[in-house]
XYZ file of C-alpha atoms in Angstrom:
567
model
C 170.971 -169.630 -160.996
C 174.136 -169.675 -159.104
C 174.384 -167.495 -155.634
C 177.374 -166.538 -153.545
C 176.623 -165.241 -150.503
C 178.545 -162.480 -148.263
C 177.086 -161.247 -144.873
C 179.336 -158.039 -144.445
C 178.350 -154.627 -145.632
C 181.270 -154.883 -148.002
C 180.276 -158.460 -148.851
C 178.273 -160.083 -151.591
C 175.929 -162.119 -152.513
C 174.533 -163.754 -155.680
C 175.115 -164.813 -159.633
C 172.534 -164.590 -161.693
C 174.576 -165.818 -165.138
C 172.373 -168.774 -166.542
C 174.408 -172.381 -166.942
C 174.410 -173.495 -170.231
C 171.024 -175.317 -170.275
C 169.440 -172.085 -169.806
C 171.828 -169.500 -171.805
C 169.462 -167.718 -173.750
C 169.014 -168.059 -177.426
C 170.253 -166.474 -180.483
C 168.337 -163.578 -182.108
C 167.169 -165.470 -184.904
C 165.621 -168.400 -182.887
C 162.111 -166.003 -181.955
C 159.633 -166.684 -183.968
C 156.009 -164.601 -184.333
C 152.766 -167.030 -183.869
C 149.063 -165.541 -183.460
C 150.509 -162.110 -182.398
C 152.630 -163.530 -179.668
C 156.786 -163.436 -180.116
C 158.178 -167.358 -179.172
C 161.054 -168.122 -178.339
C 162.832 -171.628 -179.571
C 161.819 -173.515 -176.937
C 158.210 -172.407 -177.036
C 158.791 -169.695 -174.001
C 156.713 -166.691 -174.941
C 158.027 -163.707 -174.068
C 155.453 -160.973 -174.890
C 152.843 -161.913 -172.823
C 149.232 -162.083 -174.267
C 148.170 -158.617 -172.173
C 150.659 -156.367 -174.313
C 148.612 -157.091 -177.181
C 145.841 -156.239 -175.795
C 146.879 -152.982 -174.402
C 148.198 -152.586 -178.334
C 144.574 -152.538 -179.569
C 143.676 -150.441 -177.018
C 146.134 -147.484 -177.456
C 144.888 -144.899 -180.255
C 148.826 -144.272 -181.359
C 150.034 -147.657 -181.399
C 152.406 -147.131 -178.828
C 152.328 -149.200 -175.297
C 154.128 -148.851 -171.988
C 155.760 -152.378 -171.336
C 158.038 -153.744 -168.968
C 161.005 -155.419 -170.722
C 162.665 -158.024 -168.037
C 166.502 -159.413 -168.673
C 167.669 -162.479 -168.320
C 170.664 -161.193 -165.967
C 172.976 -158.060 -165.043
C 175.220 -158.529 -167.620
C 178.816 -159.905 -166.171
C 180.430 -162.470 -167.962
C 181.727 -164.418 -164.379
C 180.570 -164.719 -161.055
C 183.636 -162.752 -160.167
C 182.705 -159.868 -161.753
C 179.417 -159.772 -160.289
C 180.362 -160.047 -157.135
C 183.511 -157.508 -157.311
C 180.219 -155.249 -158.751
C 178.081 -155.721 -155.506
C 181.159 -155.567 -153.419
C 181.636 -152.121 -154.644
C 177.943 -150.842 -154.375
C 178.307 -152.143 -150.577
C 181.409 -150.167 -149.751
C 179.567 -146.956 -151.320
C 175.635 -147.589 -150.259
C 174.365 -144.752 -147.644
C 175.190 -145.137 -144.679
C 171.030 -144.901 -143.395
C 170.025 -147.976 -145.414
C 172.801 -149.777 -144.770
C 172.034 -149.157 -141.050
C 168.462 -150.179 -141.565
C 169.476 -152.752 -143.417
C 171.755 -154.621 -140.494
C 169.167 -154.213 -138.303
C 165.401 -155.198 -139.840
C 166.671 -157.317 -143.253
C 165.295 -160.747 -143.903
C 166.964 -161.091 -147.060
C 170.475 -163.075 -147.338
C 173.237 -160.875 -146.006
C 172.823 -157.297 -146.470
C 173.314 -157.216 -150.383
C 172.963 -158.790 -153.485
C 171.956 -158.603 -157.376
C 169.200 -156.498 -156.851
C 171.521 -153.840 -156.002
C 173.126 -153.862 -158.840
C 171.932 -151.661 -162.144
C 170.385 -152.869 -165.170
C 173.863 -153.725 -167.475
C 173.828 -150.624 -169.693
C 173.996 -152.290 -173.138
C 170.703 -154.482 -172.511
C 168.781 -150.687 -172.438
C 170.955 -149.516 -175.052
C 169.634 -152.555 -177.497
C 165.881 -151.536 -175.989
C 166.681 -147.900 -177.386
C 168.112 -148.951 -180.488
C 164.652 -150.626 -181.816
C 162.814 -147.266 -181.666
C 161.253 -147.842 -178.249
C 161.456 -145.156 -175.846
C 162.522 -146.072 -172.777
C 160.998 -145.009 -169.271
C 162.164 -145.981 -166.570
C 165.094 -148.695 -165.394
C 164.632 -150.972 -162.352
C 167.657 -152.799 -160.837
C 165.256 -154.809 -158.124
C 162.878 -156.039 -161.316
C 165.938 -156.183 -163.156
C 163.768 -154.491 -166.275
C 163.207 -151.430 -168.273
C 159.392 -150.052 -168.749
C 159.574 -148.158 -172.539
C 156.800 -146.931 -174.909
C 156.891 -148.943 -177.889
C 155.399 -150.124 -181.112
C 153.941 -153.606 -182.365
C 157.335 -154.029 -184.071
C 159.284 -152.608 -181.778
C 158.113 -155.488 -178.911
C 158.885 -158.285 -181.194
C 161.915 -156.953 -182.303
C 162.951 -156.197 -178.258
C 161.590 -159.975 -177.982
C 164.174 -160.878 -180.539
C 167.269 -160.171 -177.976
C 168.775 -162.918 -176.557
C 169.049 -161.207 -173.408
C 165.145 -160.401 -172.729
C 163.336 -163.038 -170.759
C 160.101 -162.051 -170.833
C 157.559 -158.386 -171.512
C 154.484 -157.117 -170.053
C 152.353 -154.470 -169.932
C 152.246 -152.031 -167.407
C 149.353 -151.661 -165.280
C 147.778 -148.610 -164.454
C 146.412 -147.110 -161.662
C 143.295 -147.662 -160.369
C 140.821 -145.175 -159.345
C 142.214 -143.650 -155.957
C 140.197 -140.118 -156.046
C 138.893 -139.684 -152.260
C 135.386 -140.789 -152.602
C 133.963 -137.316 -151.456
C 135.374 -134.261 -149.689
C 133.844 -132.365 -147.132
C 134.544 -128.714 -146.636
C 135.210 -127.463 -143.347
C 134.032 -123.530 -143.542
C 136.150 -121.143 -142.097
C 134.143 -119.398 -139.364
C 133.865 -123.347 -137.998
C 137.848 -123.215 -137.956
C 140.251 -121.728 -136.148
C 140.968 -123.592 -132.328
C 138.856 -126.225 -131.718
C 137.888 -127.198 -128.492
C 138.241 -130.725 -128.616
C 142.415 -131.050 -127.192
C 145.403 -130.459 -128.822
C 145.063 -132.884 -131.865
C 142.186 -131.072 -132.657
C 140.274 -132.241 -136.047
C 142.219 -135.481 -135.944
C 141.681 -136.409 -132.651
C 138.870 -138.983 -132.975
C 141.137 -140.941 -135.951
C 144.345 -140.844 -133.819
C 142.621 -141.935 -130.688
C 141.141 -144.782 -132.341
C 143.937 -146.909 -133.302
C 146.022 -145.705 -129.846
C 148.071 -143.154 -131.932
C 147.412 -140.301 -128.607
C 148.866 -142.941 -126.059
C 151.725 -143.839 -127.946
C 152.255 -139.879 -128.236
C 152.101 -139.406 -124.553
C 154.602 -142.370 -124.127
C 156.992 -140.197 -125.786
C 156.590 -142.152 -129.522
C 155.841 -139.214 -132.143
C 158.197 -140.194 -135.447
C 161.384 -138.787 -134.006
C 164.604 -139.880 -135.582
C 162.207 -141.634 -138.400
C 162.199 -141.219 -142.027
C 158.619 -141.697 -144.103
C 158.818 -142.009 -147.654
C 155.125 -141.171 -149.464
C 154.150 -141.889 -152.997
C 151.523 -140.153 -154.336
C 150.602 -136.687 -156.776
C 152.474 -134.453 -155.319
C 152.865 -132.224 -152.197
C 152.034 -128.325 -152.037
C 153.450 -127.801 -148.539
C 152.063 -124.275 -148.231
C 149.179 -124.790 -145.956
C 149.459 -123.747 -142.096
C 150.126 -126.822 -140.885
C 153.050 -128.047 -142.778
C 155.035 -124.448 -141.720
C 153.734 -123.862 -137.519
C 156.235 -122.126 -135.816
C 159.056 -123.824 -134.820
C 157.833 -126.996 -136.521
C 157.656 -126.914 -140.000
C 157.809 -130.446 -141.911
C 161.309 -131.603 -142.691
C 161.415 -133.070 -146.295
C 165.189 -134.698 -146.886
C 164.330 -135.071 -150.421
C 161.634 -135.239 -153.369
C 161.632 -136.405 -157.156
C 159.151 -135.527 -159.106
C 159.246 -138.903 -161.387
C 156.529 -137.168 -164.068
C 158.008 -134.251 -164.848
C 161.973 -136.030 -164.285
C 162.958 -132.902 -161.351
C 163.209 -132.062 -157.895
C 160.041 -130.544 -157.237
C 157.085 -132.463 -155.999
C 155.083 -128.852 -155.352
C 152.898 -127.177 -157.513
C 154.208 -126.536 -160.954
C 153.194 -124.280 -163.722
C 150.727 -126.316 -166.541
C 149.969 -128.657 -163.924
C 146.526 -130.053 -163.663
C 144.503 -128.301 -160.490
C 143.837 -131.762 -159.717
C 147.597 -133.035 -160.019
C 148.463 -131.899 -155.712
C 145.673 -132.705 -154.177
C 145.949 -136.411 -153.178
C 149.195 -136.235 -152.172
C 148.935 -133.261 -150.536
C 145.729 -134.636 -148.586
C 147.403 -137.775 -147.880
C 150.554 -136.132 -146.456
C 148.766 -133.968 -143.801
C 147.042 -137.017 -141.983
C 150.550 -137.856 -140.918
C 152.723 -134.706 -141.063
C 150.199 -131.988 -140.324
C 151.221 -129.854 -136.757
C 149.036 -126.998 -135.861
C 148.360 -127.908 -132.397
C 144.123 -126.963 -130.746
C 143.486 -127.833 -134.786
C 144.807 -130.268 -136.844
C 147.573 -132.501 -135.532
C 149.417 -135.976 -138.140
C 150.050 -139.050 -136.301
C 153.877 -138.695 -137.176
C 154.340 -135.132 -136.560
C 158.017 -135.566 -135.658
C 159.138 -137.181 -138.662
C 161.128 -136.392 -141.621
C 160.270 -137.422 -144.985
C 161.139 -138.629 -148.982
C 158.110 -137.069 -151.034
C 157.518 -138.654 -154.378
C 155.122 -137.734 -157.259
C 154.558 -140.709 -158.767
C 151.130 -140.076 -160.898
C 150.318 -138.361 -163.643
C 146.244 -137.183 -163.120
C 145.703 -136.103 -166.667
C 144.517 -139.648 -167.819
C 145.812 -138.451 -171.043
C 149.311 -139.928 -170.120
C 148.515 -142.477 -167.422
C 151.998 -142.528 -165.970
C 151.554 -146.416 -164.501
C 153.716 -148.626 -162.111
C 157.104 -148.176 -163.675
C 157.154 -144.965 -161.707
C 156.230 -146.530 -158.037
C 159.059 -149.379 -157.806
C 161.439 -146.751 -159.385
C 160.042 -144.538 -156.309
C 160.108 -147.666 -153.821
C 163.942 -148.354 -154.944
C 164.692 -144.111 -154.318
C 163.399 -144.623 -150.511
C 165.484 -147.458 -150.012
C 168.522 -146.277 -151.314
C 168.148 -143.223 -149.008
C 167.457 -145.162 -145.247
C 163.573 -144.415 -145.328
C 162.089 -146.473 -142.474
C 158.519 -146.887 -143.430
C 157.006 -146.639 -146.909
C 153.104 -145.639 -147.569
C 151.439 -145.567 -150.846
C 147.272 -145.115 -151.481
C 147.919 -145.657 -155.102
C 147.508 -148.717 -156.606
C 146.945 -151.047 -159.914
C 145.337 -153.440 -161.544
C 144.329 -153.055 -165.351
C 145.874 -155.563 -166.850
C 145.863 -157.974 -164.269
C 143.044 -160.068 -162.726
C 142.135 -160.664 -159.339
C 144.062 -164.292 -160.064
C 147.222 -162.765 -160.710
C 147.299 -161.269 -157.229
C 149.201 -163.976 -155.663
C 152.284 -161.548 -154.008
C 154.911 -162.680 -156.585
C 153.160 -161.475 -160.753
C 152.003 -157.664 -160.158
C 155.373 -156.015 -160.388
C 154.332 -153.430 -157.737
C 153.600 -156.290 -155.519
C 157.288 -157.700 -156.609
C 158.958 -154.407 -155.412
C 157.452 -154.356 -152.082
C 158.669 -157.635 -151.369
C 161.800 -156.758 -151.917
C 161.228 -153.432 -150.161
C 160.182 -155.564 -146.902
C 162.851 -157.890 -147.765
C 165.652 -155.093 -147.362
C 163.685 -153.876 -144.065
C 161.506 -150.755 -145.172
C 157.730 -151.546 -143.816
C 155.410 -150.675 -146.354
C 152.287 -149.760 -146.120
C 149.600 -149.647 -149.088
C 145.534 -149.418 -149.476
C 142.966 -152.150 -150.012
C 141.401 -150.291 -152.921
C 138.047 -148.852 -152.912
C 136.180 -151.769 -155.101
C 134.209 -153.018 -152.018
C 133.518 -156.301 -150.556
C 130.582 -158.974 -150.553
C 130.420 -161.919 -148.332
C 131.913 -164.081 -150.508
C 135.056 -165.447 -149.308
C 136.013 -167.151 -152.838
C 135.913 -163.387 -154.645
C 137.825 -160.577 -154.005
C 138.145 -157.549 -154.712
C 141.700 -155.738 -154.062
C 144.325 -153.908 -155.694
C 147.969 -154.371 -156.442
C 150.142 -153.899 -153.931
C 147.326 -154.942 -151.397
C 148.759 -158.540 -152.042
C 152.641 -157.870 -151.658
C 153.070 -160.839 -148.930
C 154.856 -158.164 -146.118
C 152.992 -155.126 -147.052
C 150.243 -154.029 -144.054
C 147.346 -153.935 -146.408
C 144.813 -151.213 -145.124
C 140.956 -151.249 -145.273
C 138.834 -148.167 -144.181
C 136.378 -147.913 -141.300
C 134.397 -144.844 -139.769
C 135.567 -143.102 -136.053
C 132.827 -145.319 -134.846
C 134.469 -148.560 -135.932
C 132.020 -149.304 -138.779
C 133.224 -151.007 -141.953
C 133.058 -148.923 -144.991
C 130.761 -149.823 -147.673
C 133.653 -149.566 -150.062
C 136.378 -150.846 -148.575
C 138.055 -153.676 -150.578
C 138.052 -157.781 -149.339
C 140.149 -160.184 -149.695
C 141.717 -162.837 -149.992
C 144.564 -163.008 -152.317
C 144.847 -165.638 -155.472
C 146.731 -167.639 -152.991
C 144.349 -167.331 -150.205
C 146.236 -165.010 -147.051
C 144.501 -162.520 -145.466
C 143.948 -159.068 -147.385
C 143.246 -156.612 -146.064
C 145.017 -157.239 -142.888
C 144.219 -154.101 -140.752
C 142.062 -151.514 -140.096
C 141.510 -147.548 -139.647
C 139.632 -144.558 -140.233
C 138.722 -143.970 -144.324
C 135.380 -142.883 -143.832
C 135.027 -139.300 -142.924
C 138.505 -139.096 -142.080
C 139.978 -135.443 -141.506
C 143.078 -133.649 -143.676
C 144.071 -130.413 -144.428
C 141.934 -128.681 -147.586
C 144.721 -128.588 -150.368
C 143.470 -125.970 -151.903
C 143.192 -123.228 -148.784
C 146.149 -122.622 -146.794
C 144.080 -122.243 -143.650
C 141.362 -124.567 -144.561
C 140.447 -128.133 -143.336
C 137.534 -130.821 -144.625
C 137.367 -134.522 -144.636
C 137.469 -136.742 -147.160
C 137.002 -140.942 -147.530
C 138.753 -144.004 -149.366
C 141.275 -146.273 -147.970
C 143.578 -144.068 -149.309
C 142.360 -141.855 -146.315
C 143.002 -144.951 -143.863
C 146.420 -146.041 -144.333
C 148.574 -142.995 -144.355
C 146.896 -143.223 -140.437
C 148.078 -147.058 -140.269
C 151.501 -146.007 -141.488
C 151.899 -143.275 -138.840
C 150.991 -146.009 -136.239
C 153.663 -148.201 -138.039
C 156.323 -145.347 -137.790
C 155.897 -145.060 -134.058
C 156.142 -148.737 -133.626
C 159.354 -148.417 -135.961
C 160.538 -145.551 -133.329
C 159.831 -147.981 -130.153
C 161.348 -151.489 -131.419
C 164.087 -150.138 -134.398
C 165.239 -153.978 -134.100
C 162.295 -155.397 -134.670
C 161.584 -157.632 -138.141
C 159.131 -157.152 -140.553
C 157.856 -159.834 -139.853
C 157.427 -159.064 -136.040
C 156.071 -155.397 -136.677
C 153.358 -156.972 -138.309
C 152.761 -159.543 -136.187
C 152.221 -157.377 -133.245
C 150.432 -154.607 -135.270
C 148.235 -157.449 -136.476
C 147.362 -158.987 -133.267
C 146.668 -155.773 -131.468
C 143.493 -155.401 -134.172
C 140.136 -155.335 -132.749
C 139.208 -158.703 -134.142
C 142.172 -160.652 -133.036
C 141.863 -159.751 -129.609
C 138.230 -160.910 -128.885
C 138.240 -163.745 -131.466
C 142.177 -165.305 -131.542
C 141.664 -165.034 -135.343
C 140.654 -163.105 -138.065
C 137.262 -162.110 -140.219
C 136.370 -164.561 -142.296
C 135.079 -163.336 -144.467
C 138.005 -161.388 -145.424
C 136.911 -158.129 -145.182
C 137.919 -156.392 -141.765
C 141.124 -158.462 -141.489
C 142.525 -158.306 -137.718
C 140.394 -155.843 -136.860
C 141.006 -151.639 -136.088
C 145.053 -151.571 -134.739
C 146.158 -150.574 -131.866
C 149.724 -149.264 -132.060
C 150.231 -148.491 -128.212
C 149.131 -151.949 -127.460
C 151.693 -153.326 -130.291
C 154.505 -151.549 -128.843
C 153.842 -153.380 -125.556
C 153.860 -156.728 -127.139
C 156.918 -159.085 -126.252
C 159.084 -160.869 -128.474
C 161.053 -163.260 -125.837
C 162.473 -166.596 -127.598
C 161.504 -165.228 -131.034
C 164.684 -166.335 -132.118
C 164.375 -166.808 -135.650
C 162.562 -163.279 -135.925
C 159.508 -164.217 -137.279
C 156.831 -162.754 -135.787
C 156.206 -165.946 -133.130
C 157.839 -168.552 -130.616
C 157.627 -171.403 -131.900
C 158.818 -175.107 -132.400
C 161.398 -173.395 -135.157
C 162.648 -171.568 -132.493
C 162.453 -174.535 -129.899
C 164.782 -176.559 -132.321
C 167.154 -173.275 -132.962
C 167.496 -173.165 -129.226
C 168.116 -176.870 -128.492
C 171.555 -176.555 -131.000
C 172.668 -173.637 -129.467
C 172.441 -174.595 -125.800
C 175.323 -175.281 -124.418
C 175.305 -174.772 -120.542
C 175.708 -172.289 -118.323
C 179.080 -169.956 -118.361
C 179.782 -171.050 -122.068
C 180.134 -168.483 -123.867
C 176.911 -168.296 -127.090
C 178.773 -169.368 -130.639
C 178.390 -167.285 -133.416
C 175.218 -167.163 -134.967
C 173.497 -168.498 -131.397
C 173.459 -164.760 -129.924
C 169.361 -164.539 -129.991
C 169.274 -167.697 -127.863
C 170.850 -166.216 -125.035
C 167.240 -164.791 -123.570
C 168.252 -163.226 -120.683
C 171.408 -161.713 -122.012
C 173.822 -163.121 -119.360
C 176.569 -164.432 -122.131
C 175.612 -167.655 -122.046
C 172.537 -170.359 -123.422
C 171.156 -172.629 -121.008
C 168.219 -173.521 -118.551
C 167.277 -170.106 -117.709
C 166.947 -169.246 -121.051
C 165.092 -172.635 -122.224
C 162.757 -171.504 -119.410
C 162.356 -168.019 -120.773
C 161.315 -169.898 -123.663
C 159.177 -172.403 -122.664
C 157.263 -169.282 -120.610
C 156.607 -167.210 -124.083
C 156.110 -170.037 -126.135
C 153.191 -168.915 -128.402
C 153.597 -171.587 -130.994
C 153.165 -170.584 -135.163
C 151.531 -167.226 -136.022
């Protein structure tokens, strides 16, 4: 693959147009053998899962992804005109997020472009019925037949189809019923309920140091939000949603919905309060000040198990719209084995990276499959692997491990889950009572906590990397800071976070923005130096340490005193 690369915002990056050794081949080169569609050169592209999920459907019908060889253009100058004009038009919000926490090369390429229209038309025109498109995967997921896969196999275009995964089991474990004549004011201060779960992972001092979500946008996929109850509509402080899509039904409304199942809010709206919730003496969120992108993402019928297709097209919709922090307590694994979770096969896993990638922290649970003290098995779900994602197990308000909290580590061996909060016992709003609260467990119940922590770190250090929010998140755990390391066994990570102590963290001759000070950053620094009153050439500006204009001694002490070495 051929890339150009741009670093404006109306700049460009990328072709994706195979060279002739790998233009694809014609139609009538795919072959059928055992079950599996070939290409000519012995590339199979239905993988072995679809037919799997095949004999387990009692239509005949499967949800695949479909992935495409390219976006369509016939020259590199077309593509890049394309992403030049997506740039000039992207939202102002991302694009600001964008300039200031993206890894990635530049600030835009192929993945921002759609999928070419005429690829999904020649999906359509087998019989398959198509689901959802996806410009990062560069795919379309579509129900479709036996026939209709090999004959989608058949286009010269197609590269490769899976099946979709679906979710796994992300119920809370058990809910607890607060009853009303224990409501009302509490006595405990004014986070009331929460108070123990915020305290614990330093949620309450980063409040009182003035860090509550302000100015911050949370995206949250999940079942879908009733925002009815008390504490989503205080006086004065109601929670500001900037937009929902409800990607089951294919509307605007996330809420409650006539022929809905009871079930279909409840996550969601569970999941939600932990981080939006205001009713001060009684139940207070660890992001109260935020605004927010609600997506329903999950279909609880199990009749239709709406699967993964839905989440990156929901991941995509946040980034498109500036969202700062991402959280999801869904997740999926079906199809795919605990080998496959390497960060780059689940496609879930493949949209968060490129989530990260664009600067949107994401946040996602561990999964509730428990953990042994094995550290050669594992035991998590996909996202948990995504290589930027904070991956979230569940502890009680005591600092206990849950029993099932997911381990680690991935196929590829890094450390999953990475951080810790409360999952067990943790407090939310009752969905189903407007004035009622409970508590429920599940890791699902731990990380919407994490990603509030996240968001205020977000709010404190909005230049910060990725990869620097989660090394300071990571090192603040309880784990890191008595041992230098982490569990290893891979269960507990880093340890329980603590977000006030990651906002005091330092970042001084972290030039290269990746989380440390290091010999990359040594080297970086030793071409850029050039003396004192020369001015810093372009691209040397994060070697000048001590912002006087200039790099020299000074600021090849700075570095030598913050010198960490790798993370």
């Amino acid at each position: 693959m051929l890339h150009m690369l741009v670093m404006a915002v109306c700049a460009a990056v990328t072709s994706v147009n195979p060279g002739a050794a790998n233009a694809p081949l014609a139609a009538g080169n795919a072959v059928v053998r055992d079950g599996i569609a070939i290409v000519g050169d012995g590339r199979a592209v239905v993988q072995p899962g679809v037919h799997l999920a095949l004999e387990a459907s009692d239509d005949g019908v499967t949800p695949v992804w479909v992935f495409f060889l390219d976006k369509g253009f016939e020259t590199e100058a077309d593509q890049q005109a394309a992403i030049e004009r997506v740039a000039a038009s992207y939202p102002a919000r991302a694009v600001q997020r964008r300039q200031l926490r993206r890894t990635l090369p530049g600030l835009f390429d192929d993945h921002d472009l759609p999928v070419a229209a005429r690829y999904v038309e020649a999906v359509r025109a087998t019989g398959a019925g198509v689901r959802v498109e996806s410009r990062w995967l560069n795919a379309v997921s579509a129900g479709a037949t036996l026939a209709q896969i090999e004959s989608i196999a058949a286009l010269p275009f197609v590269s490769k189809i899976q099946p979709l995964a679906r979710t796994a089991d992300f119920r809370p474990r058990e809910f607890d019923d607060i009853p009303h004549d224990e409501g009302g004011n509490t006595i405990t201060d004014f986070y009331g309920y929460a108070s123990g779960q915020l305290a614990q992972i330093g949620i309450t001092l980063a409040h009182s140091a003035g860090y509550t979500g302000a100015g911050m946008i949370i995206g949250v996929l999940d079942t879908g939000f009733q925002r009815s109850h008390e504490a989503y509509n205080f006086q004065g402080h109601s929670i500001v949603v900037l937009g929902e899509y409800d990607w089951v039904s294919g509307d605007g409304n996330t809420q409650k919905q006539n022929g809905d199942d009871p079930w279909q809010h409840w996550h969601g709206t569970a999941i939600l309060s932990e981080i939006a919730a205001y009713k001060p003496d009684v139940f207070v969120g660890g992001a109260y000040d935020a605004e927010f992108y609600l997506a329903k993402t999950e279909d609880v019928t199990q009749e239709i198990p709406l699967e993964e297709d839905h989440y990156v097209a929901g991941l995509e919709w946040f980034e498109q719209n500036g969202v700062d922090v991402s959280t999801s307590s869904l997740g999926y694994i079906d199809w795919y084995t605990q080998q496959d979770l390497d960060g780059q096969t689940a496609v879930t896993s493949i949209g968060v990276n490129i989530a990260t990638g664009n600067g949107m922290a994401c946040c996602t649970a561990a999964g509730n499959q428990g953990h042994d003290f094995d550290s050669n098995a594992s035991h998590l779900i996909a996202p948990a692997d995504a290589f930027q994602v904070f991956t979230v197990g569940a502890v009680n308000v005591y600092g206990e491990i849950a029993g099932f909290s997911s381990d680690g580590p991935t196929a590829d061996g890094r450390v999953k889950p990475e951080v810790l909060a409360c999952g067990d016992a943790t407090y939310i709003i009752n969905p189903d009572d407007d004035h009622g609260y409970g508590s429920a467990s599940g890791t699902s119940c731990s990380t919407p906590l994490v990603a509030s922590a996240v968001t205020l770190l977000v709010q404190a250090h909005p230049d910060w990397s990725i990869a620097q929010l989660r090394s300071a998140l990571l090192q603040s755990g309880t784990i890191f800071q008595n041992t230098g390391t982490f569990d290893p066994y891979y269960i507990e990570g880093y340890g329980i976070i603590n977000v006030w102590t990651a906002i005091q963290h330092s970042f001084i001759g972290d030039i290269d923005r990746d989380g440390d000070t290091d010999l990359d950053d040594h080297a970086t620094f030793v071409d850029c130096m050039a003396g004192p009153g020369v001015p810093v050439a372009q691209g040397c500006q994060r070697s000048d340490l001590d912002d006087d204009g200039d790099a020299d001694l000074a600021d090849a002490a700075a570095l030598q005193n913050n010198f960490s070495g790798a993370w």
